[in-house]
CSV table of C-alpha atoms and ligand atoms in Angstrom, one decimal:
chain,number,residue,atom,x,y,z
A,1342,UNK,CA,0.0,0.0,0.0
A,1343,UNK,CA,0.9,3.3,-0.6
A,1344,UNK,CA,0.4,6.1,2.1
A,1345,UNK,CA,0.1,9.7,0.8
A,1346,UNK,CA,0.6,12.9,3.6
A,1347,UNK,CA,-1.2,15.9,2.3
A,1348,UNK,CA,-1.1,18.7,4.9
A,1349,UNK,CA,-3.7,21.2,4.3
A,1350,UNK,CA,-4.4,24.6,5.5
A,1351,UNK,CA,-7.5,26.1,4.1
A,1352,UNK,CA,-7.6,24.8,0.8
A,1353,UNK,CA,-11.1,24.8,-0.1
A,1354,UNK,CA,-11.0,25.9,-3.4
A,1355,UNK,CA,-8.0,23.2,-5.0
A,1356,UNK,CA,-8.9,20.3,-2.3
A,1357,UNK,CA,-11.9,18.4,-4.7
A,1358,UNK,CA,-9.8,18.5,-8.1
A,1359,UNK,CA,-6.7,17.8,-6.2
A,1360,UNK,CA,-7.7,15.0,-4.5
A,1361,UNK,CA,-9.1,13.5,-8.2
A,1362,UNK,CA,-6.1,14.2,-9.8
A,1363,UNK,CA,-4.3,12.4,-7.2
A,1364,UNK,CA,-6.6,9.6,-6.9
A,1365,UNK,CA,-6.1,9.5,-10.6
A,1366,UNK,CA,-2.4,9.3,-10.6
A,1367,UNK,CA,-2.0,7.0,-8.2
A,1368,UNK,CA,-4.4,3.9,-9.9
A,1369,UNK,CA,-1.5,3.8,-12.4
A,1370,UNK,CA,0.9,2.4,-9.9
A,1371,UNK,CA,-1.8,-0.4,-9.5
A,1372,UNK,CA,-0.6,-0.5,-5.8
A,1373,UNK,CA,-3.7,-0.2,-2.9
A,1374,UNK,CA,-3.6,3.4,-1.8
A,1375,UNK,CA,-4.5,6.0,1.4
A,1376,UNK,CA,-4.4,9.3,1.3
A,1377,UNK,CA,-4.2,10.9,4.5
A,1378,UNK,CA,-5.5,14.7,4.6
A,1379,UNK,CA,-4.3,16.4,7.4
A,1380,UNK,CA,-6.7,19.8,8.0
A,1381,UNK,CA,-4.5,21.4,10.1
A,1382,UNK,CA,-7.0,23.6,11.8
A,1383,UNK,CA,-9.1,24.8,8.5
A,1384,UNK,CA,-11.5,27.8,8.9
A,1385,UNK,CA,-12.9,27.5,5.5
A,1386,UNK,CA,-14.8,24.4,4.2
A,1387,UNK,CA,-11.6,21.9,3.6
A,1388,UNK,CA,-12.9,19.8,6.4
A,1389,UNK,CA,-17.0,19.4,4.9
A,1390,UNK,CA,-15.2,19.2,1.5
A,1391,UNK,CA,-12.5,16.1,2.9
A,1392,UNK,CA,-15.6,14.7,4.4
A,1393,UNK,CA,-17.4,14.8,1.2
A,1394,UNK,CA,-14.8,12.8,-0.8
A,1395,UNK,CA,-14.3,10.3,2.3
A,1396,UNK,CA,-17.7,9.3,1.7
A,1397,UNK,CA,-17.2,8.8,-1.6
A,1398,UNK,CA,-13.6,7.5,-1.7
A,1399,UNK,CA,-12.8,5.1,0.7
A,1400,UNK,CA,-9.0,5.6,0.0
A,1401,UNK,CA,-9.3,9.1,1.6
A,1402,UNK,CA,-8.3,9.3,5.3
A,1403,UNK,CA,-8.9,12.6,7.2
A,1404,UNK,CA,-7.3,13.3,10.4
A,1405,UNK,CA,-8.4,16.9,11.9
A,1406,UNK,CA,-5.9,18.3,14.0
A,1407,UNK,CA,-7.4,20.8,17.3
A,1408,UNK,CA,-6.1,23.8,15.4
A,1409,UNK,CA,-3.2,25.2,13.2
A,1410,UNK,CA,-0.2,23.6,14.0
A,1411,UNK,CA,2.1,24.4,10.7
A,1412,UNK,CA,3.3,22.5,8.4
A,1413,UNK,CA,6.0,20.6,10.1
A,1414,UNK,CA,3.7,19.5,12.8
A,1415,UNK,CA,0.4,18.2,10.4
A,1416,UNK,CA,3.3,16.2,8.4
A,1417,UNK,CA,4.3,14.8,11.6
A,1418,UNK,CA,1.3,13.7,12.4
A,1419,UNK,CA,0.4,12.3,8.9
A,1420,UNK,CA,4.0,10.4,9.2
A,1421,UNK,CA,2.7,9.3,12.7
A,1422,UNK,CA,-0.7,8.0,11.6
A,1423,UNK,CA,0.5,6.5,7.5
A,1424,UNK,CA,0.4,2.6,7.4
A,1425,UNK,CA,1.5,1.6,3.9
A,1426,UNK,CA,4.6,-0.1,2.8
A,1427,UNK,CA,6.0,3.4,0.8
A,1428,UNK,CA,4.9,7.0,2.3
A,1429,UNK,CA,4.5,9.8,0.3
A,1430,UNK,CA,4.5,13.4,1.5
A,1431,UNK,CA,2.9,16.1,-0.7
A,1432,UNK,CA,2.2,19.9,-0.7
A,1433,UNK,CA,-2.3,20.3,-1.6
A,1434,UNK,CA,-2.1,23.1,-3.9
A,1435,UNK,CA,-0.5,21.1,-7.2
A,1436,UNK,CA,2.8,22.5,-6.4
A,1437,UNK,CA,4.2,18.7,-5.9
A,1438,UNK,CA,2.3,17.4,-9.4
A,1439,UNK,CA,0.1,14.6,-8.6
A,1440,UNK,CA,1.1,13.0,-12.0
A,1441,UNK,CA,4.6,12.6,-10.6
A,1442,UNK,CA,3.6,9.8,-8.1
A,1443,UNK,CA,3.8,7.6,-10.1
A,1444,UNK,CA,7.3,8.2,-11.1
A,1445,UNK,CA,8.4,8.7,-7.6
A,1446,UNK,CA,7.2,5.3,-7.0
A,1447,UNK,CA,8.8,4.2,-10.4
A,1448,UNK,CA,12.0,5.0,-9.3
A,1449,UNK,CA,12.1,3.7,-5.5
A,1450,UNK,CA,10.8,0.3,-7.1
A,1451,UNK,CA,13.5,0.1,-9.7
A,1452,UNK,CA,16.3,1.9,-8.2
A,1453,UNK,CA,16.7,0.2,-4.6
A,1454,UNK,CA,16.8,3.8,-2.6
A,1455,UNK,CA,15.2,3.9,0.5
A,1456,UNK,CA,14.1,7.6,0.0
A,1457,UNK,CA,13.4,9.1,-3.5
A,1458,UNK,CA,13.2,12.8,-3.1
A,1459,UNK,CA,12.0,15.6,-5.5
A,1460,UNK,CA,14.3,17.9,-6.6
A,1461,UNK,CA,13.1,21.6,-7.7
A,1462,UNK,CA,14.5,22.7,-11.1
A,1463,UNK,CA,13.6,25.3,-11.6
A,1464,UNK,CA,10.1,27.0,-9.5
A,1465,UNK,CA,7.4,29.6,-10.1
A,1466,UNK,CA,6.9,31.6,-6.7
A,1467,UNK,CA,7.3,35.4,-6.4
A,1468,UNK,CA,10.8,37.1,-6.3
A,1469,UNK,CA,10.8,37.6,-3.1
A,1470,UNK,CA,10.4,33.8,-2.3
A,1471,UNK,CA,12.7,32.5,-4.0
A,1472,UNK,CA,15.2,35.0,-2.9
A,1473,UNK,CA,15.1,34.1,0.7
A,1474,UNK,CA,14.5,30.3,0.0
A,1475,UNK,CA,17.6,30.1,-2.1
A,1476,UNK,CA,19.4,31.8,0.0
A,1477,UNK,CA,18.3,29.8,3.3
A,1478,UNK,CA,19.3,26.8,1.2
A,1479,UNK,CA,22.7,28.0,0.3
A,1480,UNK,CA,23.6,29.1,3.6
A,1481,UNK,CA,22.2,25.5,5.1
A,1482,UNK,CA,23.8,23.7,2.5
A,1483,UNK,CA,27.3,25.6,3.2
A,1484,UNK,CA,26.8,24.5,6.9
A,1485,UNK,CA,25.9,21.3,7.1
A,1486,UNK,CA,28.5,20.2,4.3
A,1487,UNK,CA,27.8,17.8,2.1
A,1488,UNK,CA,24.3,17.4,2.8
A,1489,UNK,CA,22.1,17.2,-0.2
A,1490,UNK,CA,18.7,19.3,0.1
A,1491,UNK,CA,19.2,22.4,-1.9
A,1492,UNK,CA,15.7,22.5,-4.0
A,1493,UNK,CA,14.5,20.2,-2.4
A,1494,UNK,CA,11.4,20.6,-0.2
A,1495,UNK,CA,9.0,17.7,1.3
A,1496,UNK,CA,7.7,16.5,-1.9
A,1497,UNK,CA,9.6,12.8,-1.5
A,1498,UNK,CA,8.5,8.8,-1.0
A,1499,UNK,CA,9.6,6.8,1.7
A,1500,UNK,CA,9.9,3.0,2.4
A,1501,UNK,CA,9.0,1.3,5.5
A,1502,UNK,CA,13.0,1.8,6.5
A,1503,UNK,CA,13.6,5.4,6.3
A,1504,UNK,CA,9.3,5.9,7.6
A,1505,UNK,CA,10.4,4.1,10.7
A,1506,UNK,CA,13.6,6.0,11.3
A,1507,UNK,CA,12.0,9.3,10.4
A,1508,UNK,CA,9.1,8.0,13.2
A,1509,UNK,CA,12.3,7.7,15.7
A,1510,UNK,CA,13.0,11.7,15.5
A,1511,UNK,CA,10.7,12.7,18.3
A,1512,UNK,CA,12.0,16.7,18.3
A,1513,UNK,CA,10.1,19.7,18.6
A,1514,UNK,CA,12.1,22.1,16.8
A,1515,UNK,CA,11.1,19.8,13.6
A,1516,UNK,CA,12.9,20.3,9.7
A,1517,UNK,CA,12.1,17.4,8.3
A,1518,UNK,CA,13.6,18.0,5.2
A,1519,UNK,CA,16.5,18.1,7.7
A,1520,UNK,CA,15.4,15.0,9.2
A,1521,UNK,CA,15.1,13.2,6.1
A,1522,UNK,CA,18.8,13.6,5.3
A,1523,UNK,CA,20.2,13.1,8.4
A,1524,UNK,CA,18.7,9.5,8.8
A,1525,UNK,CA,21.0,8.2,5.7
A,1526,UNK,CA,19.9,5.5,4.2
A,1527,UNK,CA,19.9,5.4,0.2
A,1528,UNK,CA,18.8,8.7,-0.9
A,1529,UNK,CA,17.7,9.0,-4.6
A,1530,UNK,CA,16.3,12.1,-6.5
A,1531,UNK,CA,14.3,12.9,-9.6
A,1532,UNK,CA,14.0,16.7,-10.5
A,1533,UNK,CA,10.9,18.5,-12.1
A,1534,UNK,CA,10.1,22.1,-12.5
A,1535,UNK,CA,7.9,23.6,-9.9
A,1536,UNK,CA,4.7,25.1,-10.9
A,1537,UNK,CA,3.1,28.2,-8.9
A,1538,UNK,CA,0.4,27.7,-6.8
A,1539,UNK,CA,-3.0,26.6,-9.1
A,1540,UNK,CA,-5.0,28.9,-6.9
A,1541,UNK,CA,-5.2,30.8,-3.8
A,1542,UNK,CA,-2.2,32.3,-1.5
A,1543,UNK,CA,0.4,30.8,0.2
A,1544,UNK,CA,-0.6,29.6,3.6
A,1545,UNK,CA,3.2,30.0,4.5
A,1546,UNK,CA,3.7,33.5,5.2
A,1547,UNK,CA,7.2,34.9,4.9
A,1548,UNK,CA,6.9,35.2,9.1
A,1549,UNK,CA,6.4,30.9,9.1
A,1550,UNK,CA,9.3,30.6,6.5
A,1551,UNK,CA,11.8,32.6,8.3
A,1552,UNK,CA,11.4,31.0,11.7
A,1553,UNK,CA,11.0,27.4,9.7
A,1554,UNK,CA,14.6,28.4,8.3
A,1555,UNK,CA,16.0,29.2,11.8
A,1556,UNK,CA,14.9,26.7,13.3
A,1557,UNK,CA,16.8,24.4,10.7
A,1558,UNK,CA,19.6,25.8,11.0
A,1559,UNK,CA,19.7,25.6,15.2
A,1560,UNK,CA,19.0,22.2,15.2
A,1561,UNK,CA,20.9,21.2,12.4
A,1562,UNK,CA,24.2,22.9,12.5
A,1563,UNK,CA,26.6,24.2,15.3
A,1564,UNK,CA,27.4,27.0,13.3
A,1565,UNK,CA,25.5,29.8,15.5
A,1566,UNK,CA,27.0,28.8,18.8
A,1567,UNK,CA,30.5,28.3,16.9
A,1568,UNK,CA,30.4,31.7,15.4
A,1569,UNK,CA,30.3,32.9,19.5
A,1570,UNK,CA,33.3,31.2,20.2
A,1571,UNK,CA,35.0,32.4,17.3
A,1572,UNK,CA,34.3,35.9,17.9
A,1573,UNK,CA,35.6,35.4,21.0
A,1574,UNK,CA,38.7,34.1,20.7
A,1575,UNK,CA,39.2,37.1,18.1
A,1576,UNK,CA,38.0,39.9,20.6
A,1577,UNK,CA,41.2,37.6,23.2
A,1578,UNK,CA,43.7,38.8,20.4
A,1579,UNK,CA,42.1,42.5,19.6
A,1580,UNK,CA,42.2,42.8,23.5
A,1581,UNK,CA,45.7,41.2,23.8
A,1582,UNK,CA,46.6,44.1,21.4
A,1583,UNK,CA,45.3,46.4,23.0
A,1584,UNK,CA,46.7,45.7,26.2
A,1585,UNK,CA,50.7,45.8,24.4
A,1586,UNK,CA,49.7,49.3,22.8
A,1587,UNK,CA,48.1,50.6,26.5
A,1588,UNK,CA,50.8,49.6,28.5
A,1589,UNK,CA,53.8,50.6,25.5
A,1590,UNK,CA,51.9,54.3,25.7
A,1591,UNK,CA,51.9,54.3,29.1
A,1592,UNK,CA,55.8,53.8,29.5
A,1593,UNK,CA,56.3,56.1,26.5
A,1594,UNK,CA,54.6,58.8,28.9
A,1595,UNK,CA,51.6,59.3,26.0
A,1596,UNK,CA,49.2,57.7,28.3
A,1597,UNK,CA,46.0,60.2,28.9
A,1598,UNK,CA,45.2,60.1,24.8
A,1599,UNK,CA,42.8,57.5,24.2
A,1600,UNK,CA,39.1,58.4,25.3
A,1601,UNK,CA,38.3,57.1,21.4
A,1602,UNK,CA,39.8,54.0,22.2
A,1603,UNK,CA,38.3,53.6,25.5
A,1604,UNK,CA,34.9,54.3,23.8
A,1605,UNK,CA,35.3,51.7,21.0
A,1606,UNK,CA,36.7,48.7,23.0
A,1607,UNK,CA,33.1,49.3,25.2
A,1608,UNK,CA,31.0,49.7,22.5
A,1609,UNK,CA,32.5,47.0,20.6
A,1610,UNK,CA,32.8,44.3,23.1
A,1611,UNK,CA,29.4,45.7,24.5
A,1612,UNK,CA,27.3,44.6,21.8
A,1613,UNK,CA,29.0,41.5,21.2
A,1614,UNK,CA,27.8,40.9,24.5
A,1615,UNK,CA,24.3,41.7,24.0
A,1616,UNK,CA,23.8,40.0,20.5
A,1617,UNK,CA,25.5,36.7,22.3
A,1618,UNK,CA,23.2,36.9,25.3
A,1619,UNK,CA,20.4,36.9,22.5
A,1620,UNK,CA,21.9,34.5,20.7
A,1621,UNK,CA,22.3,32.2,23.8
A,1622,UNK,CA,18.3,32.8,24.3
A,1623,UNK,CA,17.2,31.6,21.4
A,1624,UNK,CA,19.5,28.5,22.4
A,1625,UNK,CA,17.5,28.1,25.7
A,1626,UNK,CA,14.3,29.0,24.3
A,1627,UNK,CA,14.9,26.2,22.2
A,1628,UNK,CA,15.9,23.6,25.3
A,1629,UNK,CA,13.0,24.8,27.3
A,1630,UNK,CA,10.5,23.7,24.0
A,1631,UNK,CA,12.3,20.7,23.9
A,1632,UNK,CA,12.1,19.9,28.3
A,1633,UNK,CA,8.6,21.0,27.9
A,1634,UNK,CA,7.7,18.1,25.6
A,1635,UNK,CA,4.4,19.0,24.4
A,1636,UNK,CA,2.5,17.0,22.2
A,1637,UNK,CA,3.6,18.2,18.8
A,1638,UNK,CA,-0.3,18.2,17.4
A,1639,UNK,CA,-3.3,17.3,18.9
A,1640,UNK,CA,-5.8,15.3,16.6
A,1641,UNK,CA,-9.5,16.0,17.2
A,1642,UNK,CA,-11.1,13.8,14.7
A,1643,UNK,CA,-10.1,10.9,12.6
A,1644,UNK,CA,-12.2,9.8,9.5
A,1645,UNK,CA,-11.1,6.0,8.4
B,2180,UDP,N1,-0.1,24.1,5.3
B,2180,UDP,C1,-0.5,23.5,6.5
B,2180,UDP,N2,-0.4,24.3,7.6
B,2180,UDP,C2,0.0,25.6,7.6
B,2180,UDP,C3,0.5,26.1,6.4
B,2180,UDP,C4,0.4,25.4,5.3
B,2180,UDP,O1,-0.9,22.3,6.5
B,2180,UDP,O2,0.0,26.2,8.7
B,2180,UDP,C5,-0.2,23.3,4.0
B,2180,UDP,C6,-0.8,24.0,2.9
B,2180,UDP,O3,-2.2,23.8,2.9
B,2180,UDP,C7,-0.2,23.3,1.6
B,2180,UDP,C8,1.2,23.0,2.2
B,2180,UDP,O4,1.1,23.0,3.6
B,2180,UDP,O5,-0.8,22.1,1.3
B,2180,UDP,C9,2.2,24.0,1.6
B,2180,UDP,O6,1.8,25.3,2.0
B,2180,UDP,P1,2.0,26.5,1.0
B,2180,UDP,O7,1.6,26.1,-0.4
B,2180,UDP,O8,1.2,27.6,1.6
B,2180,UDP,O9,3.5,26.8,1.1
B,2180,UDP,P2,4.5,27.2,-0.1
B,2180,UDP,O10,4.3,26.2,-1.2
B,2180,UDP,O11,4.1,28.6,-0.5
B,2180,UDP,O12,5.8,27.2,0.6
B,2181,MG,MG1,2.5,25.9,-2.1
């Protein structure tokens, strides 16, 4: 069986022909299918509408979650809840093209990888979007070397293996693009070209990208906490400096110049101090989430 995660957040006006073109798609593998809608806190009609095609579509699954969790969390609990022997996860707006199912499921088949991910070509969003999600991936590609996910977003399929060890991850902070690589196993890709959104708005707003992006790059590289030290250890050798120049001026007798001086080394090391304290914070902020250990989503209904 195949199990397909589609998160959804307000989607009324896609969800019907989605779900047929998907339904579509997927008879060509010839394999038994579920397609689990996550509503992930709707306030339009996607839950009546998911309703509506589970009565008709026994394939269709619907787990409503208590209210808006974000992305990361209704995947989570789609991954959490999928039983079939390969697991897809999918975007509801046609931005991860139904009619590529079947050669996502193709390729893990034929090719013996574990994980078959989608690569973006090329993609359609505003400038904007693409500005900041290229350059989130370059800078998280740079730091967590020689991990493959540039273009790459959570449009992949999954075998029992790498479903299980995904399962394993039980974080709060949760990237599980991030996730996906870091388990290992064999990783495969196909690539396609990203078409915009059929209809509607993003329901990622720049606000849920950015702190998607930090969050990433908290949990999955040092790099933050490193850049502290490193800044450091340099301010050690400025100050070292200083110290040679303040003493040689003072046995030189040119001693009372250096008010200027005096007034940079405080600044300087002063805001260091304050944007590592903050820096720190977000460090603890993250702990305390994680010693917290809320439930990650809550479900409030399940439709089987
Ligand atoms: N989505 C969700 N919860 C949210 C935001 C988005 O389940 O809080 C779903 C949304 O319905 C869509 C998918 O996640 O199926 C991708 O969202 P979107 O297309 O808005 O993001 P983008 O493609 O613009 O990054
Ligand atoms: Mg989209």
């Amino acid at each position: 069986m195949i199990s397909v995660v589609i998160p959804l957040y307000n989607e009324e006006r896609l969800l019907e022909g989605f779900l047929k073109a998907l339904l579509e798609a997927l008879e060509e593998t010839g394999q038994a299918i579920e397609l689990i809608c996550v509503d992930d806190g709707s306030t339009d009609a996607t839950l009546e509408i998911l309703v509506q095609m589970h009565h008709k579509h026994k394939a269709v699954k619907i787990l409503s979650l208590s209210r808006n969790y974000g992305l990361q969390a209704a995947l989570t609990a789609g991954l959490d809840y999928a039983k079939g022997d390969w697991v897809v996860m999918m975007d509801g707006d046609f931005q991860d093209p139904p009619q590529l199912l079947p050669v996502l499921f193709e390729k893990i088949k034929t090719s013996g990888a574990d994980i078959v991910t989608a690569i973006r070509e090329t993609r359609n969003d505003t400038f904007s979007r693409k500005f900041y999600t290229n350059m989130f991936h370059r800078i998280f590609e740079a730091l967590t070397k020689g991990q493959q996910i540039s273009q790459t977003g959570n449009f992949c399929i999954l075998n029992k293996k790498a479903h299980d060890a995904i399962l394993k991850f039980s974080e709060r902070n949760r990237y599980l693009p991030g996730i996906r690589n870091l388990i290992g196993f064999n990783h495969d890709f196909i690539r396609y070209n990203r078409p915009n959104r059929l209809e509607g708005e993003s329901k990622m707003s720049l606000r849920m990208l950015f702190s998607l992006g930090a969050d990433a790059i908290y949990s999955f590289t040092k790099w933050p906490i490193r850049a502290c030290l490193y800044l450091g250890i340099l301010g050690i050798f400025t100050f070292s400096a200083a110290l040679i120049y303040t003493l040689a001026s003072k046995i030189l007798g040119l001693a009372p110049v250096g008010w200027s001086s005096m007034f940079l080394a405080i600044s300087f090391f002063g805001s260091i101090q304050l944007t590592f304290l903050g820096l720190i914070g977000e460090y603890i902020y993250r702990i305390f989430k994680e010693v917290q250990a809320r439930p990650i989503y809550l479900v409030k209904d399940v439709y089987e």
